[in-house]
Tab-separated table of C-alpha atoms in Angstrom:
chain	number	residue	atom	x	y	z
A	1	MET	CA	0.394	9.067	-20.546
A	2	ALA	CA	2.575	7.033	-18.719
A	3	SER	CA	3.442	3.089	-19.281
A	4	ASN	CA	2.846	0.293	-17.349
A	5	GLY	CA	5.876	-1.525	-18.831
A	6	ASN	CA	4.425	-4.179	-20.649
A	7	ASN	CA	2.750	-3.900	-24.258
A	8	HIS	CA	-0.278	-2.441	-24.488
A	9	VAL	CA	-1.169	0.393	-26.624
A	10	SER	CA	-2.440	3.497	-24.689
A	11	THR	CA	-5.586	5.306	-26.369
A	12	LYS	CA	-4.292	8.957	-25.755
A	13	PRO	CA	-0.999	10.083	-26.636
A	14	PRO	CA	1.311	11.336	-24.113
A	15	PRO	CA	2.106	15.117	-23.618
A	16	GLU	CA	4.970	16.586	-25.011
A	17	PRO	CA	6.823	17.576	-21.684
A	18	SER	CA	7.360	20.581	-21.024
A	19	PRO	CA	10.647	23.011	-21.324
A	20	LEU	CA	9.766	24.032	-18.064
A	21	ARG	CA	9.561	20.609	-16.002
A	22	LYS	CA	13.826	21.287	-14.502
A	23	ALA	CA	12.379	24.989	-13.207
A	24	LYS	CA	12.649	25.862	-9.801
A	25	PHE	CA	8.669	26.571	-9.352
A	26	PHE	CA	7.795	22.996	-10.365
A	27	GLN	CA	8.955	21.935	-6.710
A	28	ALA	CA	5.852	24.100	-5.625
A	29	ASN	CA	4.178	22.787	-2.065
A	30	MET	CA	2.001	19.102	-2.895
A	31	ARG	CA	-1.142	18.482	-1.398
A	32	ILE	CA	-1.312	14.544	-0.759
A	33	LEU	CA	-4.301	13.068	0.728
A	34	VAL	CA	-3.505	9.451	2.341
A	35	THR	CA	-6.836	7.096	2.909
A	36	GLY	CA	-6.461	4.871	5.479
A	37	GLY	CA	-3.210	6.938	6.964
A	38	ALA	CA	-3.725	5.970	10.430
A	39	GLY	CA	-3.224	2.381	10.014
A	40	PHE	CA	-0.017	0.218	10.056
A	41	ILE	CA	1.743	1.035	6.330
A	42	GLY	CA	-0.297	3.784	6.080
A	43	SER	CA	1.022	5.905	9.228
A	44	HIS	CA	4.609	5.431	7.982
A	45	LEU	CA	4.016	6.742	4.211
A	46	VAL	CA	2.528	9.537	6.964
A	47	ASP	CA	6.040	9.827	8.314
A	48	LYS	CA	8.232	10.068	5.358
A	49	LEU	CA	5.623	12.422	3.283
A	50	MET	CA	6.286	15.262	6.394
A	51	GLU	CA	10.075	14.560	6.100
A	52	ASN	CA	9.292	16.710	2.852
A	53	GLU	CA	9.062	20.477	4.210
A	54	LYS	CA	7.241	21.065	1.348
A	55	ASN	CA	4.424	18.560	1.461
A	56	GLU	CA	1.029	19.179	3.280
A	57	VAL	CA	-0.376	15.803	4.335
A	58	ILE	CA	-4.196	14.856	4.507
A	59	VAL	CA	-5.411	11.782	6.420
A	60	ALA	CA	-8.701	9.917	5.732
A	61	ASP	CA	-9.269	7.470	7.969
A	62	ASN	CA	-12.580	5.739	9.548
A	63	TYR	CA	-10.587	3.954	11.998
A	64	PHE	CA	-12.111	0.655	11.424
A	65	THR	CA	-8.654	-0.699	11.402
A	66	GLY	CA	-6.125	2.332	12.216
A	67	SER	CA	-5.560	4.224	15.419
A	68	LYS	CA	-4.765	8.389	15.760
A	69	ASP	CA	-1.944	6.493	18.223
A	70	ASN	CA	-0.193	6.188	14.787
A	71	LEU	CA	-0.231	9.403	14.051
A	72	LYS	CA	0.011	11.458	17.253
A	73	LYS	CA	3.539	13.150	16.762
A	74	TRP	CA	1.599	14.520	13.528
A	75	ILE	CA	-1.147	15.879	15.120
A	76	GLY	CA	-1.375	19.648	15.902
A	77	HIS	CA	1.608	20.560	12.815
A	78	PRO	CA	0.591	22.869	10.542
A	79	ARG	CA	1.507	20.677	7.430
A	80	PHE	CA	-0.880	17.992	8.295
A	81	GLU	CA	-4.716	17.648	8.756
A	82	LEU	CA	-6.363	14.439	10.076
A	83	ILE	CA	-10.465	13.879	8.691
A	84	ARG	CA	-12.569	10.990	10.182
A	85	HIS	CA	-13.854	10.219	7.034
A	86	ASP	CA	-15.002	6.813	5.240
A	87	VAL	CA	-14.154	6.391	2.067
A	88	THR	CA	-17.581	5.103	0.726
A	89	GLU	CA	-18.994	8.153	1.207
A	90	PRO	CA	-17.579	11.316	-1.468
A	91	LEU	CA	-14.545	13.465	0.180
A	92	LEU	CA	-14.932	17.145	-1.388
A	93	ILE	CA	-11.139	18.573	-0.588
A	94	GLU	CA	-8.399	19.673	-2.944
A	95	VAL	CA	-5.366	17.478	-3.300
A	96	ASP	CA	-2.837	16.736	-5.909
A	97	GLN	CA	-2.016	13.026	-5.261
A	98	ILE	CA	-4.052	10.774	-3.391
A	99	TYR	CA	-2.196	7.606	-2.157
A	100	HIS	CA	-5.677	5.265	-1.928
A	101	LEU	CA	-4.839	3.192	0.961
A	102	ALA	CA	-7.900	2.397	2.799
A	103	CYS	CA	-9.414	-1.635	3.247
A	104	PRO	CA	-9.172	-3.937	5.924
A	105	ALA	CA	-6.129	-5.525	5.223
A	106	SER	CA	-6.646	-8.235	7.504
A	107	PRO	CA	-8.655	-11.481	6.936
A	108	ILE	CA	-9.634	-11.409	10.884
A	109	PHE	CA	-11.275	-7.979	9.815
A	110	TYR	CA	-12.523	-8.788	6.513
A	111	LYS	CA	-14.168	-11.836	6.941
A	112	TYR	CA	-15.669	-10.257	10.467
A	113	ASN	CA	-17.419	-7.475	7.617
A	114	PRO	CA	-17.250	-8.955	3.798
A	115	VAL	CA	-19.826	-6.697	2.910
A	116	LYS	CA	-17.900	-3.560	4.371
A	117	THR	CA	-14.148	-4.916	2.922
A	118	ILE	CA	-16.069	-4.951	-0.844
A	119	LYS	CA	-17.963	-2.255	-0.153
A	120	THR	CA	-14.495	-0.310	0.681
A	121	ASN	CA	-12.594	-1.714	-2.428
A	122	VAL	CA	-15.445	-0.682	-5.066
A	123	ILE	CA	-17.120	2.180	-3.989
A	124	GLY	CA	-14.308	3.936	-2.139
A	125	THR	CA	-11.734	3.478	-5.137
A	126	LEU	CA	-14.569	5.350	-7.194
A	127	ASN	CA	-15.129	7.753	-4.894
A	128	MET	CA	-11.134	8.391	-4.835
A	129	LEU	CA	-10.879	8.207	-8.443
A	130	GLY	CA	-13.582	11.161	-9.066
A	131	LEU	CA	-12.123	13.106	-6.790
A	132	ALA	CA	-9.200	12.481	-8.742
A	133	LYS	CA	-10.572	13.172	-11.776
A	134	ARG	CA	-12.163	16.787	-10.367
A	135	THR	CA	-8.853	17.725	-9.120
A	136	GLY	CA	-7.070	17.421	-12.531
A	137	ALA	CA	-5.151	14.778	-12.108
A	138	ARG	CA	-4.725	14.205	-15.540
A	139	SER	CA	-2.070	13.076	-17.843
A	140	GLU	CA	-2.694	16.351	-19.638
A	141	SER	CA	-2.225	18.539	-17.357
A	142	SER	CA	1.245	19.992	-17.325
A	143	SER	CA	0.213	20.531	-21.074
A	144	LEU	CA	-2.412	22.374	-19.476
A	145	CYS	CA	-0.430	24.356	-17.617
A	146	THR	CA	2.341	25.210	-20.500
A	147	TYR	CA	-0.492	26.782	-22.053
A	148	TYR	CA	-1.486	29.234	-19.838
A	149	LEU	CA	1.839	30.141	-18.649
A	150	VAL	CA	2.208	31.381	-22.484
A	151	LEU	CA	-1.218	33.056	-21.547
A	152	GLY	CA	-0.140	34.844	-18.047
A	153	ASN	CA	-3.130	33.519	-16.186
A	154	VAL	CA	-1.375	30.871	-14.131
A	155	ASP	CA	1.279	31.982	-11.088
A	156	PRO	CA	3.468	28.689	-11.496
A	157	LEU	CA	5.038	29.331	-8.111
A	158	SER	CA	1.856	28.584	-6.402
A	159	HIS	CA	-0.145	26.775	-8.776
A	160	HIS	CA	-0.015	22.311	-7.990
A	161	LEU	CA	-0.912	21.575	-11.607
A	162	PHE	CA	2.548	22.207	-12.899
A	163	LEU	CA	4.401	19.820	-10.868
A	164	GLY	CA	3.292	17.221	-13.704
A	165	GLN	CA	2.773	14.970	-10.939
A	166	ASN	CA	-1.228	14.936	-10.067
A	167	ARG	CA	-1.985	11.550	-9.887
A	168	ILE	CA	-3.932	8.690	-7.832
A	169	LEU	CA	-2.285	5.388	-6.291
A	170	LEU	CA	-3.848	2.253	-5.637
A	171	THR	CA	-2.515	-0.272	-3.582
A	172	SER	CA	-3.436	-3.687	-4.251
A	173	THR	CA	-2.538	-6.663	-3.128
A	174	SER	CA	-0.774	-10.131	-3.753
A	175	GLU	CA	-4.010	-11.559	-2.905
A	176	VAL	CA	-5.314	-10.571	-6.884
A	177	TYR	CA	-2.613	-13.933	-7.780
A	178	GLY	CA	-5.122	-15.841	-5.242
A	179	ASP	CA	-3.588	-19.687	-4.734
A	180	PRO	CA	-1.214	-18.848	-7.557
A	181	LEU	CA	-0.512	-21.756	-10.370
A	182	VAL	CA	2.836	-19.823	-11.513
A	183	HIS	CA	5.573	-18.913	-8.899
A	184	PRO	CA	6.960	-16.556	-8.710
A	185	GLN	CA	4.084	-14.740	-9.523
A	186	ASP	CA	4.896	-11.529	-12.716
A	187	GLU	CA	2.751	-8.669	-12.663
A	188	THR	CA	1.851	-10.631	-16.240
A	189	TYR	CA	-0.225	-13.101	-14.744
A	190	TRP	CA	-3.744	-12.880	-14.280
A	191	GLY	CA	-4.420	-15.571	-10.824
A	192	ASN	CA	-6.788	-18.404	-9.509
A	193	VAL	CA	-9.395	-16.702	-7.360
A	194	ASN	CA	-12.471	-18.473	-5.888
A	195	PRO	CA	-15.077	-15.935	-6.449
A	196	ILE	CA	-16.905	-17.002	-4.091
A	197	GLY	CA	-14.757	-18.068	-0.884
A	198	VAL	CA	-14.144	-16.230	2.512
A	199	ARG	CA	-11.445	-14.427	1.406
A	200	SER	CA	-13.271	-13.587	-1.760
A	201	CYS	CA	-14.373	-10.122	-0.625
A	202	TYR	CA	-10.944	-8.929	-0.219
A	203	ASP	CA	-9.378	-10.489	-3.415
A	204	GLU	CA	-12.086	-9.541	-5.703
A	205	GLY	CA	-12.730	-6.541	-4.536
A	206	LYS	CA	-9.047	-5.362	-4.953
A	207	ARG	CA	-9.442	-7.069	-8.292
A	208	VAL	CA	-12.271	-4.783	-9.329
A	209	ALA	CA	-10.225	-1.994	-8.014
A	210	GLU	CA	-7.680	-2.355	-10.102
A	211	THR	CA	-9.901	-2.639	-13.005
A	212	LEU	CA	-11.867	0.935	-12.553
A	213	MET	CA	-8.097	2.418	-12.271
A	214	PHE	CA	-7.696	1.446	-15.302
A	215	ASP	CA	-10.789	1.958	-17.021
A	216	TYR	CA	-10.327	5.612	-15.499
A	217	HIS	CA	-7.202	6.193	-16.642
A	218	ARG	CA	-8.244	5.060	-20.287
A	219	GLN	CA	-11.763	7.060	-20.524
A	220	HIS	CA	-10.922	9.855	-18.712
A	221	GLY	CA	-6.662	10.247	-18.695
A	222	ILE	CA	-6.411	9.742	-15.385
A	223	GLU	CA	-2.536	9.638	-14.022
A	224	ILE	CA	-2.944	6.288	-12.290
A	225	ARG	CA	0.185	4.039	-10.333
A	226	ILE	CA	-1.057	0.428	-8.988
A	227	ALA	CA	1.032	-1.234	-6.103
A	228	ARG	CA	0.947	-5.157	-5.495
A	229	ILE	CA	1.743	-5.514	-2.194
A	230	PHE	CA	2.853	-8.592	0.131
A	231	ASN	CA	3.105	-9.548	2.910
A	232	THR	CA	4.575	-6.714	4.859
A	233	TYR	CA	5.328	-6.165	8.644
A	234	GLY	CA	6.630	-3.879	11.264
A	235	PRO	CA	6.052	-1.400	13.771
A	236	ARG	CA	2.195	-0.656	14.502
A	237	MET	CA	0.675	-3.606	13.329
A	238	ASN	CA	-2.157	-4.328	15.089
A	239	ILE	CA	-1.499	-6.994	17.828
A	240	ASP	CA	-4.449	-9.800	17.040
A	241	ASP	CA	-5.286	-8.899	13.924
A	242	GLY	CA	-4.755	-12.362	12.701
A	243	ARG	CA	-1.539	-12.186	10.154
A	244	VAL	CA	1.176	-14.526	10.809
A	245	VAL	CA	3.873	-12.223	11.801
A	246	SER	CA	1.509	-10.222	14.460
A	247	ASN	CA	0.741	-13.837	15.615
A	248	PHE	CA	3.628	-15.366	16.057
A	249	ILE	CA	5.242	-12.547	17.823
A	250	ALA	CA	2.650	-11.904	20.004
A	251	GLN	CA	2.358	-15.371	21.360
A	252	ALA	CA	6.414	-15.221	21.643
A	253	ILE	CA	5.922	-12.507	23.951
A	254	ARG	CA	3.038	-13.655	25.734
A	255	ASP	CA	4.735	-17.330	26.111
A	256	GLU	CA	2.374	-18.939	24.315
A	257	PRO	CA	2.599	-21.452	21.830
A	258	LEU	CA	3.222	-20.191	18.280
A	259	THR	CA	0.164	-21.872	16.253
A	260	VAL	CA	1.473	-22.778	12.763
A	261	GLN	CA	-1.455	-23.781	10.460
A	262	LEU	CA	-1.222	-26.824	8.666
A	263	PRO	CA	0.710	-28.030	6.587
A	264	GLY	CA	3.220	-25.228	7.697
A	265	THR	CA	4.763	-25.468	4.078
A	266	GLN	CA	3.124	-22.747	2.570
A	267	THR	CA	5.009	-19.816	1.988
A	268	ARG	CA	5.308	-16.281	2.615
A	269	SER	CA	7.119	-12.873	1.929
A	270	PHE	CA	7.983	-10.628	3.858
A	271	CYS	CA	8.994	-6.771	3.257
A	272	TYR	CA	9.636	-4.492	5.833
A	273	VAL	CA	7.473	-1.335	6.181
A	274	SER	CA	10.131	0.751	5.748
A	275	ASP	CA	10.753	-1.391	2.350
A	276	MET	CA	7.106	-0.803	1.490
A	277	VAL	CA	6.747	2.958	1.627
A	278	ASN	CA	10.207	3.417	-0.206
A	279	GLY	CA	8.605	1.317	-3.140
A	280	LEU	CA	5.252	3.275	-3.295
A	281	MET	CA	6.793	6.471	-3.060
A	282	ARG	CA	8.891	5.231	-6.420
A	283	LEU	CA	6.454	4.145	-7.857
A	284	MET	CA	4.200	7.891	-7.094
A	285	ASP	CA	6.820	9.634	-8.594
A	286	GLY	CA	7.925	7.709	-11.763
A	287	GLU	CA	6.659	7.323	-14.700
A	288	ASN	CA	4.943	3.893	-15.021
A	289	THR	CA	1.414	2.920	-13.906
A	290	GLY	CA	2.095	-0.442	-13.431
A	291	PRO	CA	0.611	-2.468	-11.420
A	292	ILE	CA	4.061	-3.413	-10.018
A	293	ASN	CA	4.898	-5.929	-7.351
A	294	ILE	CA	5.990	-4.312	-4.504
A	295	GLY	CA	7.486	-7.016	-2.227
A	296	ASN	CA	10.509	-8.999	-0.869
A	297	PRO	CA	11.433	-12.020	-2.245
A	298	GLY	CA	12.670	-14.055	0.329
A	299	GLU	CA	10.421	-17.029	0.509
A	300	PHE	CA	9.895	-18.601	3.985
A	301	THR	CA	7.429	-21.576	4.913
A	302	MET	CA	5.814	-21.030	7.785
A	303	LEU	CA	7.557	-23.247	9.825
A	304	GLU	CA	10.557	-21.574	8.951
A	305	LEU	CA	9.387	-18.644	10.332
A	306	ALA	CA	7.978	-20.253	13.077
A	307	GLU	CA	11.663	-21.272	13.841
A	308	ASN	CA	13.370	-18.190	13.496
A	309	VAL	CA	10.684	-15.581	15.604
A	310	LYS	CA	11.260	-18.790	18.171
A	311	GLU	CA	15.506	-18.245	17.985
A	312	LEU	CA	14.767	-14.146	18.169
A	313	ILE	CA	12.625	-13.868	20.466
A	314	ASN	CA	11.496	-16.862	23.171
A	315	PRO	CA	13.403	-19.895	22.916
A	316	GLU	CA	11.459	-21.585	25.261
A	317	VAL	CA	8.234	-21.423	23.870
A	318	LYS	CA	6.233	-24.420	21.833
A	319	ILE	CA	5.521	-24.426	17.974
A	320	ILE	CA	2.312	-26.167	17.411
A	321	THR	CA	0.159	-27.425	14.458
A	322	VAL	CA	-3.788	-26.179	14.020
A	323	GLU	CA	-5.774	-26.247	11.331
A	324	ASN	CA	-5.633	-23.932	8.167
A	325	THR	CA	-8.430	-21.485	6.537
A	326	PRO	CA	-10.157	-22.159	3.590
A	327	ASP	CA	-8.443	-20.636	0.682
A	328	ASP	CA	-4.993	-20.228	2.462
A	329	PRO	CA	-2.652	-20.156	-0.732
A	330	ARG	CA	0.162	-22.627	-0.743
A	331	GLN	CA	3.045	-20.646	-1.999
A	332	ARG	CA	3.636	-16.411	-2.342
A	333	LYS	CA	6.538	-14.809	-3.350
A	334	PRO	CA	7.012	-11.477	-5.629
A	335	ASP	CA	8.836	-11.375	-9.267
A	336	ILE	CA	10.175	-7.856	-8.840
A	337	THR	CA	11.897	-7.435	-12.074
A	338	LYS	CA	9.869	-4.699	-13.228
A	339	ALA	CA	10.493	-2.663	-9.515
A	340	LYS	CA	14.290	-3.448	-10.096
A	341	GLU	CA	14.172	-2.009	-13.630
A	342	LEU	CA	11.142	0.339	-13.904
A	343	LEU	CA	11.643	1.968	-10.075
A	344	GLY	CA	15.076	0.993	-9.402
A	345	TRP	CA	13.522	-0.167	-6.261
A	346	GLU	CA	14.410	-3.360	-3.893
A	347	PRO	CA	13.620	-4.140	-0.316
A	348	LYS	CA	17.311	-3.961	1.923
A	349	VAL	CA	15.966	-5.155	5.231
A	350	LYS	CA	16.488	-8.455	6.219
A	351	LEU	CA	13.653	-10.844	8.038
A	352	ARG	CA	16.109	-11.016	10.633
A	353	ASP	CA	17.010	-7.689	11.147
A	354	GLY	CA	13.484	-6.648	11.198
A	355	LEU	CA	11.677	-8.915	13.645
A	356	PRO	CA	13.354	-7.650	16.784
A	357	LEU	CA	12.404	-4.052	16.020
A	358	MET	CA	8.489	-5.435	15.446
A	359	GLU	CA	9.351	-7.439	18.855
A	360	GLU	CA	10.226	-3.896	20.338
A	361	ASP	CA	7.373	-2.368	19.187
A	362	PHE	CA	5.023	-4.823	20.554
A	363	ARG	CA	6.659	-5.540	23.991
A	364	ASP	CA	5.888	-1.848	24.012
A	365	ARG	CA	2.370	-1.768	23.506
A	366	LEU	CA	2.132	-5.099	25.355
A	367	GLY	CA	3.701	-3.789	28.498
A	368	ILE	CA	6.062	-7.115	28.621
A	369	SER	CA	9.891	-6.551	29.128
A	370	ARG	CA	11.953	-9.289	27.938
A	371	LYS	CA	13.269	-11.915	29.949
A	372	LYS	CA	17.269	-11.354	32.008
């Protein structure tokens, strides 16, 4: 059983590692499901997974916030399959690993349909855990395979169980910390969340999803991984999705004032999407259940972010303040000590390097060139 990096004792003893773990047949093909794979982070994850010629990647997405355009270069590829599917309904396929990203992550979308959001978090996660259980994402799998290999009943060159990597990863969120009373936030902090606010469908939905993951881990021995992801930015973000980085960049490109919600001193930490994808894959392939914070600890006030966007993209735009939304956290910064120590991961892309890459993508989609 994988460790979560805390002092909790697992209810099931870990299986003895097979001496066959280093054999070549452990590199057999993987069938990997990415829910929400047509979305912003999901599509970048698909790109990275497809770089491995041994991977078959299946995307399940209902296009509520995702887009086929994000995956157009893979459509028709023999190792890629795209399924229009809502995870609130069961999915009957055979897979080896599940990256469960499906859920609206933008305030505009989850406030527009809060019931759908919490159903996706709770029922969708239950369905993916059911799929993981049915397809054998259990910690005992490598020991069972060794047993069957000795009996000569399994072809090790073709059977996925010999990978010993059958598992499900949930992308949870820094929103489980709510409006935090500790700073920065580490994984032992239980959070300060309003259970009845306008953001609760997302915040509490993710908290329940984490609970379900650990319940299946303890009761059924499912191999789980939980990533608590912090603010992420980069190409393919929805242009008008209400998140601060996409808002500022779109406004700067359109020569509109940058609208900073009061008081402007609230802070966020921004992780470039390639760093985020690398962190998720390291967590999936590692030996720790999590939860583990994946984010960039560089912290900026909203006014500082606006000044950076103005300087880098359009020095002529004005910065104005507007009323804030309810339950907006005052500060958010990840403690990534666990990610460094357990995953050997830390972000590499600085904000001032990532913003121009996002600008280029937005200009291309908006059809607005830079002024000469």
